[in-house]
Short mmCIF file of C-alpha atoms and ligand atoms in Angstrom, two decimals:
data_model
loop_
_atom_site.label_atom_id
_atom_site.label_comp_id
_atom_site.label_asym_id
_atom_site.label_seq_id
_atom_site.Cartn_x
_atom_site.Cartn_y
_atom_site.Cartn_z
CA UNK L 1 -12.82 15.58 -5.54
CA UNK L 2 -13.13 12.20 -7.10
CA UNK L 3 -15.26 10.92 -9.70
CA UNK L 4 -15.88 6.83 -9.21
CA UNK L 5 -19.07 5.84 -11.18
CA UNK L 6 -20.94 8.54 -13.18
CA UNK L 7 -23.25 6.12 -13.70
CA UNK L 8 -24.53 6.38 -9.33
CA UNK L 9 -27.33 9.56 -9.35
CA UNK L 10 -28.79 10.54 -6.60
CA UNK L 11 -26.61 11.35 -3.47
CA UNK L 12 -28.49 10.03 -0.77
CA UNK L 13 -26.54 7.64 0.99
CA UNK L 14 -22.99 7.24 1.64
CA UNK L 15 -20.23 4.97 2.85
CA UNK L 16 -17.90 5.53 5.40
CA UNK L 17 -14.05 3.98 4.97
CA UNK L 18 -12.29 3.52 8.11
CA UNK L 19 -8.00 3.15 7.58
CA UNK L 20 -6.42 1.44 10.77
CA UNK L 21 -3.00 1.78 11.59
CA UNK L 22 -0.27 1.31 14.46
CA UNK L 23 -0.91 4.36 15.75
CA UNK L 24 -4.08 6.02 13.93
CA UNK L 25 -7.18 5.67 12.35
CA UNK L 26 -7.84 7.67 9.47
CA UNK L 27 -11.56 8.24 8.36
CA UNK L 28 -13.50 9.35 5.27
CA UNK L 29 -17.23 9.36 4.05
CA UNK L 30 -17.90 8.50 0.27
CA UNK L 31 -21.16 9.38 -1.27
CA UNK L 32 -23.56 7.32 -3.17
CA UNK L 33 -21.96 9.29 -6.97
CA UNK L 34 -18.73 8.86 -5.94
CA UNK L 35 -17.66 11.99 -4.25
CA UNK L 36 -15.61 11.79 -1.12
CA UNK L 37 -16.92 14.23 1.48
CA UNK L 38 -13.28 14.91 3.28
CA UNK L 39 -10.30 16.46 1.60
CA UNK L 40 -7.46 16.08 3.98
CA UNK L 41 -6.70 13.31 7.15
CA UNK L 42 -8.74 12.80 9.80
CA UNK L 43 -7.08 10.64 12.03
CA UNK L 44 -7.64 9.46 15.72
CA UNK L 45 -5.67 7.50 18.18
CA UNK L 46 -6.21 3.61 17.06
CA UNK L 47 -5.08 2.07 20.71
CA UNK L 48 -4.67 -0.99 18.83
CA UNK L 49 -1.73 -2.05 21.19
CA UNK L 50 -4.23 -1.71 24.08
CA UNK L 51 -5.61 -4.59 22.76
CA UNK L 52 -9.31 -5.19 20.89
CA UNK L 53 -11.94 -4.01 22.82
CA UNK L 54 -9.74 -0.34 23.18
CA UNK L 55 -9.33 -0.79 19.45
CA UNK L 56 -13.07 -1.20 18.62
CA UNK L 57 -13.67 1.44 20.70
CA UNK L 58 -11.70 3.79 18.72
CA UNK L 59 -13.24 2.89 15.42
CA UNK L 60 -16.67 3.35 16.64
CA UNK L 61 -15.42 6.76 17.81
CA UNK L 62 -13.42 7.47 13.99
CA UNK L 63 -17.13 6.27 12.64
CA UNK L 64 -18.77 8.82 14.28
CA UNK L 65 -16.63 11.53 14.43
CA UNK L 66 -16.67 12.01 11.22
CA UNK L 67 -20.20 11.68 10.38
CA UNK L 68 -20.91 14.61 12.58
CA UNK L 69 -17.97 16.22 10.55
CA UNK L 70 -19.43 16.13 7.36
CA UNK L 71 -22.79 16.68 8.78
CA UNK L 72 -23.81 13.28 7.43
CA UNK L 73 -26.84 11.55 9.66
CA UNK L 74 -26.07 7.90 10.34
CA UNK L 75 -29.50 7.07 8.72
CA UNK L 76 -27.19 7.55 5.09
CA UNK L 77 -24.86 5.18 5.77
CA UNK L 78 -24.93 2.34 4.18
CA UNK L 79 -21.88 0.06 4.83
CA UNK L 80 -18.47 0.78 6.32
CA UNK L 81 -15.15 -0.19 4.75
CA UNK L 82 -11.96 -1.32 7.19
CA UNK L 83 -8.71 -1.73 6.22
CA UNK L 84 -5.83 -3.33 8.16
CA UNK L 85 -2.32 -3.98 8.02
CA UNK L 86 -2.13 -7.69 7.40
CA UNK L 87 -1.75 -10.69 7.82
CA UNK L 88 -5.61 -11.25 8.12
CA UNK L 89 -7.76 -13.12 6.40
CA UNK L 90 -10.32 -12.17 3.26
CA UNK L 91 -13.63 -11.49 5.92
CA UNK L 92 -10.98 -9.86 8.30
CA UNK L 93 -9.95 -12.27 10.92
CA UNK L 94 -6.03 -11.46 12.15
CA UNK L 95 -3.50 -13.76 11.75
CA UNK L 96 -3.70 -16.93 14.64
CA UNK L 97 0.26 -16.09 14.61
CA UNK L 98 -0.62 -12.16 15.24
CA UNK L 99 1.24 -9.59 13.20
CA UNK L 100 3.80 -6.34 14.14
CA UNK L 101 0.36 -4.59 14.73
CA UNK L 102 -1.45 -6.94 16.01
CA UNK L 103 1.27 -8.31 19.02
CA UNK L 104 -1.15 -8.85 22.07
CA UNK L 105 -2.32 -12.52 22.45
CA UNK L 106 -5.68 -11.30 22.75
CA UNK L 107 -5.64 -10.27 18.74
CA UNK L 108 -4.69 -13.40 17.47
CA UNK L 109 -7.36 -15.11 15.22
CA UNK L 110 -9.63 -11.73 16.09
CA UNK L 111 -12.46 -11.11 13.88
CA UNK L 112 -11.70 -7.52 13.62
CA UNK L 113 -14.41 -7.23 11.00
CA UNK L 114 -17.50 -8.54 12.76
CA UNK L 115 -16.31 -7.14 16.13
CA UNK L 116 -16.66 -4.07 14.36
CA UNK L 117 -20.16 -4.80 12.45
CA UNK L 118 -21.48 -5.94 15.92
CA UNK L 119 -20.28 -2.45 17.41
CA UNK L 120 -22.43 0.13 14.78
CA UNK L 121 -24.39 -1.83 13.84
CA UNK L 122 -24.12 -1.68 9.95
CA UNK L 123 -22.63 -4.04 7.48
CA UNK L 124 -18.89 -3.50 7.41
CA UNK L 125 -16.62 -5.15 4.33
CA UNK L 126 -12.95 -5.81 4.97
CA UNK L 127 -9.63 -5.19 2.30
CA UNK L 128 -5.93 -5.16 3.86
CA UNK L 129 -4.39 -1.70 3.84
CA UNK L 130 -2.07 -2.31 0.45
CA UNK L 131 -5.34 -3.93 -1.11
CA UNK L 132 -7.27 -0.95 -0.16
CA UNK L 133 -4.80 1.27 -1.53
CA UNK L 134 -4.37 -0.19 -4.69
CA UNK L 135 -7.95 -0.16 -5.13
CA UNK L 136 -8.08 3.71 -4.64
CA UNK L 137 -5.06 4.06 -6.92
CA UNK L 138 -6.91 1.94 -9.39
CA UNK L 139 -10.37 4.20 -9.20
CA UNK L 140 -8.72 7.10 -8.82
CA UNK L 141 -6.08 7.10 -12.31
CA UNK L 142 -9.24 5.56 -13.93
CA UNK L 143 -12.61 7.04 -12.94
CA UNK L 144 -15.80 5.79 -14.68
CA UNK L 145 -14.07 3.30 -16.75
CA UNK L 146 -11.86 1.40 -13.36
CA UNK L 147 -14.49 -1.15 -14.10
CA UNK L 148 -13.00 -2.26 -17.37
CA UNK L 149 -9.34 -1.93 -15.98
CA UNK L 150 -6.69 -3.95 -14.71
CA UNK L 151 -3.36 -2.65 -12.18
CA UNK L 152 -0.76 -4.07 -10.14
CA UNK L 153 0.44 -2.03 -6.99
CA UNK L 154 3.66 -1.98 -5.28
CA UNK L 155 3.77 -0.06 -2.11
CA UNK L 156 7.13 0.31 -0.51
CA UNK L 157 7.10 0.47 3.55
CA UNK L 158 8.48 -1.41 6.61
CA UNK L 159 7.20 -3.82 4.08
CA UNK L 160 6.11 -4.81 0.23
CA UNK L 161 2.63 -4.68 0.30
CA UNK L 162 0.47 -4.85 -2.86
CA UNK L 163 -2.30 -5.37 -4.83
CA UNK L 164 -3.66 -6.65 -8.17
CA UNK L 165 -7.04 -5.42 -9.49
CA UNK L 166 -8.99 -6.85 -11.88
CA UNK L 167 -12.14 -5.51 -13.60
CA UNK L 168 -12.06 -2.80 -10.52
CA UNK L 169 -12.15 -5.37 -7.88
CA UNK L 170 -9.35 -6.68 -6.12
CA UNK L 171 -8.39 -9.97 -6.23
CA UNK L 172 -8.48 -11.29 -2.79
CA UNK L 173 -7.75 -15.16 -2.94
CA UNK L 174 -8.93 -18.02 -1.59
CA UNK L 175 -7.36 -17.34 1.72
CA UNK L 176 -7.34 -13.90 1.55
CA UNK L 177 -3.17 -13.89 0.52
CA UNK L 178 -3.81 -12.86 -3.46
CA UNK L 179 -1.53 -9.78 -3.67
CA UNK L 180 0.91 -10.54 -1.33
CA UNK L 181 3.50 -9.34 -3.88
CA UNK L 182 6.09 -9.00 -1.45
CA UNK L 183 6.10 -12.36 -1.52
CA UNK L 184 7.04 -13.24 -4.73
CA UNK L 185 10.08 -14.22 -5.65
CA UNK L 186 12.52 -12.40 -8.29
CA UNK L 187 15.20 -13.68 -10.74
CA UNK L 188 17.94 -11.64 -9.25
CA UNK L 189 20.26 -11.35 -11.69
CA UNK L 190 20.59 -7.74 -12.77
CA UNK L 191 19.28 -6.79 -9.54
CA UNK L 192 22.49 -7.82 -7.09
CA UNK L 193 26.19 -7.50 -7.43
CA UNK L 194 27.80 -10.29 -7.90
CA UNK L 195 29.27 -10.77 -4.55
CA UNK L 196 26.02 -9.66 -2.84
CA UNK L 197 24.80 -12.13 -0.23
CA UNK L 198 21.33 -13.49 -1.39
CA UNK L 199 18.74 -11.26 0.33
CA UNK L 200 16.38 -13.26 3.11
CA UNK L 201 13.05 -12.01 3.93
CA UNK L 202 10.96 -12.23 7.15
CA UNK L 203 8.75 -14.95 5.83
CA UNK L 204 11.94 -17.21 4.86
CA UNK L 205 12.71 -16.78 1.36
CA UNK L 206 15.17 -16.11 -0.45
CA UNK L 207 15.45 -13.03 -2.96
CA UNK L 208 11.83 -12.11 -2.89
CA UNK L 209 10.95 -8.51 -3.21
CA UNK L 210 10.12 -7.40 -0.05
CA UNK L 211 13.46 -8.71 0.95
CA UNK L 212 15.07 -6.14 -1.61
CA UNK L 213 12.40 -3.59 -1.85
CA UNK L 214 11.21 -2.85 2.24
CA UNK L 215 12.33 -0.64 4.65
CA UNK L 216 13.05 -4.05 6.55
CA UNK L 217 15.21 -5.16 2.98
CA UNK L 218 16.96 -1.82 3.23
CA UNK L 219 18.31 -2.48 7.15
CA UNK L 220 18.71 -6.53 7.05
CA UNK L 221 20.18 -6.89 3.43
CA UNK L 222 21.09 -4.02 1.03
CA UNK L 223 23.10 -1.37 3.28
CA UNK L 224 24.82 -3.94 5.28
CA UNK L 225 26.47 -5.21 2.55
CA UNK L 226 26.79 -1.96 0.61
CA UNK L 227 28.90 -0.01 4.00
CA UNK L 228 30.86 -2.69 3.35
CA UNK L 229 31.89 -0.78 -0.14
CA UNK L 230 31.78 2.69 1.27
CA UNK L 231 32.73 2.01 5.04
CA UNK L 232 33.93 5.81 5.36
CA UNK L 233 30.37 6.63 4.93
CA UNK L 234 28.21 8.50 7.81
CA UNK L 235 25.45 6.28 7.88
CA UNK L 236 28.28 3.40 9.17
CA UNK L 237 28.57 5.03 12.28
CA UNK L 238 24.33 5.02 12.88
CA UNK L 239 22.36 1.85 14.05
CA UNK L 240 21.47 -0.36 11.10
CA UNK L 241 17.68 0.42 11.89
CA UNK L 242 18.45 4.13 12.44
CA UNK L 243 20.73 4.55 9.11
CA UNK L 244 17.80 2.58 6.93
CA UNK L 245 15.32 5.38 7.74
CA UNK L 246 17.87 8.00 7.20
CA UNK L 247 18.55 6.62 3.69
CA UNK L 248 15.75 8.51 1.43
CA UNK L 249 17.21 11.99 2.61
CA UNK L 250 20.42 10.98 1.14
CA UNK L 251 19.13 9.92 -2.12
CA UNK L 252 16.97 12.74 -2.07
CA UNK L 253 20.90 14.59 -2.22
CA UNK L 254 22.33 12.24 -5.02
CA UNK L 255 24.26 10.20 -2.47
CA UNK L 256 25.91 7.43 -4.07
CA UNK L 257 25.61 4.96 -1.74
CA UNK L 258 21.71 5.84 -1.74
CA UNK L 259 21.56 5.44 -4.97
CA UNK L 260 23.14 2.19 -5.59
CA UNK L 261 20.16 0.57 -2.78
CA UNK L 262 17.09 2.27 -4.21
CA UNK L 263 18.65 1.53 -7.24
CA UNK L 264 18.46 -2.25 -6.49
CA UNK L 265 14.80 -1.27 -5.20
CA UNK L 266 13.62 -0.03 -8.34
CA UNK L 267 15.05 -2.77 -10.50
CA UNK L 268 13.39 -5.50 -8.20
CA UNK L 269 10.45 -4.19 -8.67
CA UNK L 270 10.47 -3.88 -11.87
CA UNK L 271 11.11 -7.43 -11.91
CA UNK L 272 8.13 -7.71 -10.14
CA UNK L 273 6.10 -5.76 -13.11
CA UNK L 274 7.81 -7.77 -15.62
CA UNK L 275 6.32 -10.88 -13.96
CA UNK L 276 3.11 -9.18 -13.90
CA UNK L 277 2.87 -8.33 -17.21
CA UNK L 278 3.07 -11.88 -17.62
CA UNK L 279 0.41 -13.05 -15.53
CA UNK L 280 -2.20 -10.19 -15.83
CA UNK L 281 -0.78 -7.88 -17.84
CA UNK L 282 -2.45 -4.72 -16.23
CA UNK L 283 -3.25 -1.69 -17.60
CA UNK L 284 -1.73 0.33 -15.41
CA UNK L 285 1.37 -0.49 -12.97
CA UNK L 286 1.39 1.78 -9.87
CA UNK L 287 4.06 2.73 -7.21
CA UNK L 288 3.72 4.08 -3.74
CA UNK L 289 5.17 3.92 -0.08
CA UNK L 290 7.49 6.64 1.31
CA UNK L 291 9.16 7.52 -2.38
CA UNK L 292 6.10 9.36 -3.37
CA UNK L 293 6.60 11.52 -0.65
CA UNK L 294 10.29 12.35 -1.80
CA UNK L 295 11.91 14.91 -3.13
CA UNK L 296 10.23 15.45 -7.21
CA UNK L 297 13.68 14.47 -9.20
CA UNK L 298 14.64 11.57 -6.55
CA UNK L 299 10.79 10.33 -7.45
CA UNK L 300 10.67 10.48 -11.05
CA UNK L 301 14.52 8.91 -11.03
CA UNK L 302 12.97 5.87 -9.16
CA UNK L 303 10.02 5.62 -11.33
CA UNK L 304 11.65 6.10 -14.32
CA UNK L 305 14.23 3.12 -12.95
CA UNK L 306 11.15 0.93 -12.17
CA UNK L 307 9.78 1.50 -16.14
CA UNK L 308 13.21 0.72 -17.47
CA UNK L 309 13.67 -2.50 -15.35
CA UNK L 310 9.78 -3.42 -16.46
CA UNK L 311 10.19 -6.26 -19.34
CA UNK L 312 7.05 -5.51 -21.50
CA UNK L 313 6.46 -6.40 -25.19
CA UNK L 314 5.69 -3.36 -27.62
CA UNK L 315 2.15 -3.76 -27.40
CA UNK L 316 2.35 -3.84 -24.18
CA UNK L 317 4.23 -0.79 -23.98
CA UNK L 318 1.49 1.37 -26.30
CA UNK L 319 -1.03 0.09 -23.90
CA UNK L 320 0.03 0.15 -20.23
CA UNK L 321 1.32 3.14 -18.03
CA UNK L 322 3.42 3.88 -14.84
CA UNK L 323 1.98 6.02 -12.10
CA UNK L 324 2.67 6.74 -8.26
CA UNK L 325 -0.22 5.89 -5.60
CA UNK L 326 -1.67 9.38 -4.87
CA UNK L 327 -2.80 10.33 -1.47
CA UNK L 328 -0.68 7.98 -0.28
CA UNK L 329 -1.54 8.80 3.55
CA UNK L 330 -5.39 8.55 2.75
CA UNK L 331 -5.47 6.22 0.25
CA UNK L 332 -6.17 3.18 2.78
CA UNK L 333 -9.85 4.89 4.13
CA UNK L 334 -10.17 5.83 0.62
CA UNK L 335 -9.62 2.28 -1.02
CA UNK L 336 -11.88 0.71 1.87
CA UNK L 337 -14.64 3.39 1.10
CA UNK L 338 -14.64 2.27 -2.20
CA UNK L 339 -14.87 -1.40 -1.51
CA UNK L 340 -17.62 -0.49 0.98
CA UNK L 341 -18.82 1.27 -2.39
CA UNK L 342 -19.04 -1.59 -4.23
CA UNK L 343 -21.35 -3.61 -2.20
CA UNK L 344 -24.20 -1.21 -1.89
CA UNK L 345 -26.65 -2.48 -5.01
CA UNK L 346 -27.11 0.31 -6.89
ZN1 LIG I 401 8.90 -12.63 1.98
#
């Protein structure tokens, strides 16, 4: 179990984090000193492409299913945390333009947030799902003392998603958009051979990270162009989209065509981290996304490619470490428990 705040006595109230995906929702209860009540996932169907009202539904049913799980009575709770893929805004309001989650017409501009308060009935507080992740991340490689720390997250998926905490709180933005490290764009030399076409990403630039380091970078940029140097390969005869998931297994077996795109992976983001290091220089840089769940030697190879790609001054070096984003698969209803957490007064 996890420690959060020693400084939080008496358990007697809790807060519940609710994780929203595609497909599930993923629930967990978080007590008043910090302990979280579930060990494991407890997920249920999120019917989010049914459209809102299905979608609220199923929260309300996540929210109390596991209550009567952990035997907790609803009197305890004292605020709900829900986390979302994004693009939504700080207070949880979806995108006007939608999102790959969020298709239907009827969920753009959707206050996904208050729907929800309005539903139970209790205050509910709202983080993106790489935001709430990060946070976890950040609490949990810190403990009592994530309230003097700093980290920067980089969470590798269809997309980059991210996060940058600050004093144990993340740093949400004006709009909502702080974090979006996917977003940011890299100096690519180092990172791409030199007859590499410049990488594009969804949003329309050029050479950003997520257009390097994504699932989505992996299908539209690097292993087009690197078939191209090993066309006898087996992925060449697979779909593009098909051959992009199938990658990790073959890095996973030393593959050298695997290597030379997670390669460029790792070094962008450690281009990202050198930025960071420049701009918040963090106590702690953290990785996560599918490589965590890799084989152990493929992992620590990555890692240990992101550290060595990192730009940090000696000081820097004594006084900042590298870690992967544990629990990666609860680490969303986690992250949003603790930001629930945080707004209870003590
Ligand atoms: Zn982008």
């Amino acid at each position: 179990m996890d420690h959060i705040d020693a400084v939080r006595t008496p358990a007697s109230w809790v807060v519940v984090g609710l994780d929203n995906g595609g497909t599930c929702n993923n629930a967990t209860v978080l007590d008043a000193t910090g302990q979280f009540l579930v060990d494991r996932l407890v997920e249920n169907p999120s019917r989010v492409q049914d459209g809102p009202e299905s979608a609220i539904e199923s929260l309300a049913d996540a929210f109390t299913a596991i209550l009567e799980l952990t035997s907790t009575p609803l009197s305890l709770v004292r605020a709900v945390g829900l986390d979302t893929p994004g693009p939504a805004s700080s207070t949880g309001v979806i995108s006007s333009k939608g999102s790959t989650n969020f298709s239907q017409v009827s969920w753009h501009g959707f206050d996904i947030r208050g729907a929800l308060e309005d539903r139970i009935g209790l205050p509910v507080v709202y983080a993106n799902d790489a935001n709430a992740a990060a946070l976890y991340a950040h609490h949990r490689h810190f403990g009592p003392t994530a309230t003097e720390k700093s980290s920067v997250a980089a969470i590798v998926g269809t997309g980059l998603g991210g996060g940058v905490v600050e004093g144990g709180k993340v740093v949400s933005g004006t709009a909502g958009m702080a974090g979006e490290l996917g977003h940011v764009q890299i100096p690519l030399h180092g990172v791409l051979k030199e007859d590499q076409p410049v990488p594009v990403c969804n949003c329309g630039f050029e050479g950003d990270v997520e257009s390097i380091a994504s699932l989505t970078g992996i299908a539209n940029n690097l292993l087009p162009y690197w078939l191209t140097r090993f066309p006898d390969h087996p992925l060449a005869a697979e779909p593009i989209a098909r051959a992009a998931k199938l990658l990790r297994g073959y890095g996973e077996k030393q593959d050298p065509l695997a290597l030379a795109v997670f390669g460029q992976q790792a070094r962008a983001i450690g281009k990202l981290f050198t930025i960071a290091a420049n701009f918040t220089d963090p106590a702690a840089y953290f990785l996560g996304g599918g490589v965590v769940e890799a084989d152990p030697r493929f992992r620590q190879w990555f890692l240990n490619t992101v550290r060595e790609n990192t730009q940090l001054r000696r000081e820097q070096q004594e006084a900042a470490t590298f870690a992967l984003v544990p629990d990666l698969d609860m680490a969303g209803a986690r992250g949003a428990a603790v930001a629930a957490l945080d707004t209870v007064p003590a």
